């Protein structure tokens, strides 16, 4: 059923379910769900996925509840990636599975948390959220009797593996994998702009110095006169995401038509990479530079980040000194991977809120 459907709708260069290399532990096919659809569902139902709702993207819980969390970011990435996949006739199920998984290994406190844990883990090979995502889906999520992990398809695992070191991944990445990267970038450029203005870290007026924002504002103003500041921000951000998605569709469709790839393998072995046009890539670069200087390094964020990093490091030390503080159900894993690795994994799995609560319990409450 899934094969006939894919035959009708997918382009020759898409990844077809029937060509999947399968799973580590083989399973009989499902009567009506394809392998990548099953992967997507397994990720969606994992506890690590649910915990993304309690993990910050860029802005923390003290800043209100307007801004994106790691979960809503993930959903936005999946939506953008699916929109583009549908037009380019790529495998939407695979794209969605990859998108839902792409940030599942994020520790609490975003990249600040990642840097702190990487420093803690420097003697055991460091910590990377992309690598931890693989550990989660291959070792930590327990769903089946007899083996650990979600038993995902080799294509989904290879896609996530290629995120660990993009320079090593080189050209051999499925178009679906490349698309999720492009969608991730389009999404965070737009929503970080929105959140930063809404949280008063910058004004829309200040951001008009960025060419891409100025272009969006110009289109919005010419279409609507006298918008309230809130509507002006929303319309500009909608335009910002629309402009990038449009560019992804047009730029890549044109190129793919020219190249006429006959198979997924042919596309992934070529030098073609799905991404924005050169013009939009440059404009995005300028916007990202602005966000980096004016938003990601804003004193309000730096302060929260440093405090969070100090908490994580103190907790790591405490767990290493006293492994019994790690909950009892992790003890078998602790014996298997050692206390340093276990402490890092336990901390990386926490939500922001749970991490703060646990810190209070470890350090601030009288024992
Ligand atoms: Mg992301």
JSON list of C-alpha atoms in Angstrom, two decimals, residues 51 142 324 326-335 342 346 354:
[
{"chain": "A", "resi": 51, "resn": "UNK", "atom": "CA", "xyz": [10.72, 16.38, 27.57]},
{"chain": "A", "resi": 142, "resn": "UNK", "atom": "CA", "xyz": [13.28, 1.23, 26.35]},
{"chain": "A", "resi": 324, "resn": "UNK", "atom": "CA", "xyz": [24.31, 6.94, 44.88]},
{"chain": "A", "resi": 326, "resn": "UNK", "atom": "CA", "xyz": [21.72, 9.15, 40.85]},
{"chain": "A", "resi": 327, "resn": "UNK", "atom": "CA", "xyz": [18.30, 7.41, 40.98]},
{"chain": "A", "resi": 328, "resn": "UNK", "atom": "CA", "xyz": [18.38, 3.69, 41.52]},
{"chain": "A", "resi": 329, "resn": "UNK", "atom": "CA", "xyz": [16.88, 2.74, 38.14]},
{"chain": "A", "resi": 330, "resn": "UNK", "atom": "CA", "xyz": [19.96, 4.24, 36.45]},
{"chain": "A", "resi": 331, "resn": "UNK", "atom": "CA", "xyz": [22.38, 2.12, 38.48]},
{"chain": "A", "resi": 332, "resn": "UNK", "atom": "CA", "xyz": [22.61, -0.75, 35.95]},
{"chain": "A", "resi": 333, "resn": "UNK", "atom": "CA", "xyz": [23.47, 1.77, 33.24]},
{"chain": "A", "resi": 334, "resn": "UNK", "atom": "CA", "xyz": [25.95, 3.43, 35.61]},
{"chain": "A", "resi": 335, "resn": "UNK", "atom": "CA", "xyz": [27.79, 0.14, 36.09]},
{"chain": "A", "resi": 342, "resn": "UNK", "atom": "CA", "xyz": [26.09, 8.35, 33.61]},
{"chain": "A", "resi": 346, "resn": "UNK", "atom": "CA", "xyz": [21.34, 11.93, 33.63]},
{"chain": "A", "resi": 354, "resn": "UNK", "atom": "CA", "xyz": [13.67, 19.53, 36.79]}
]
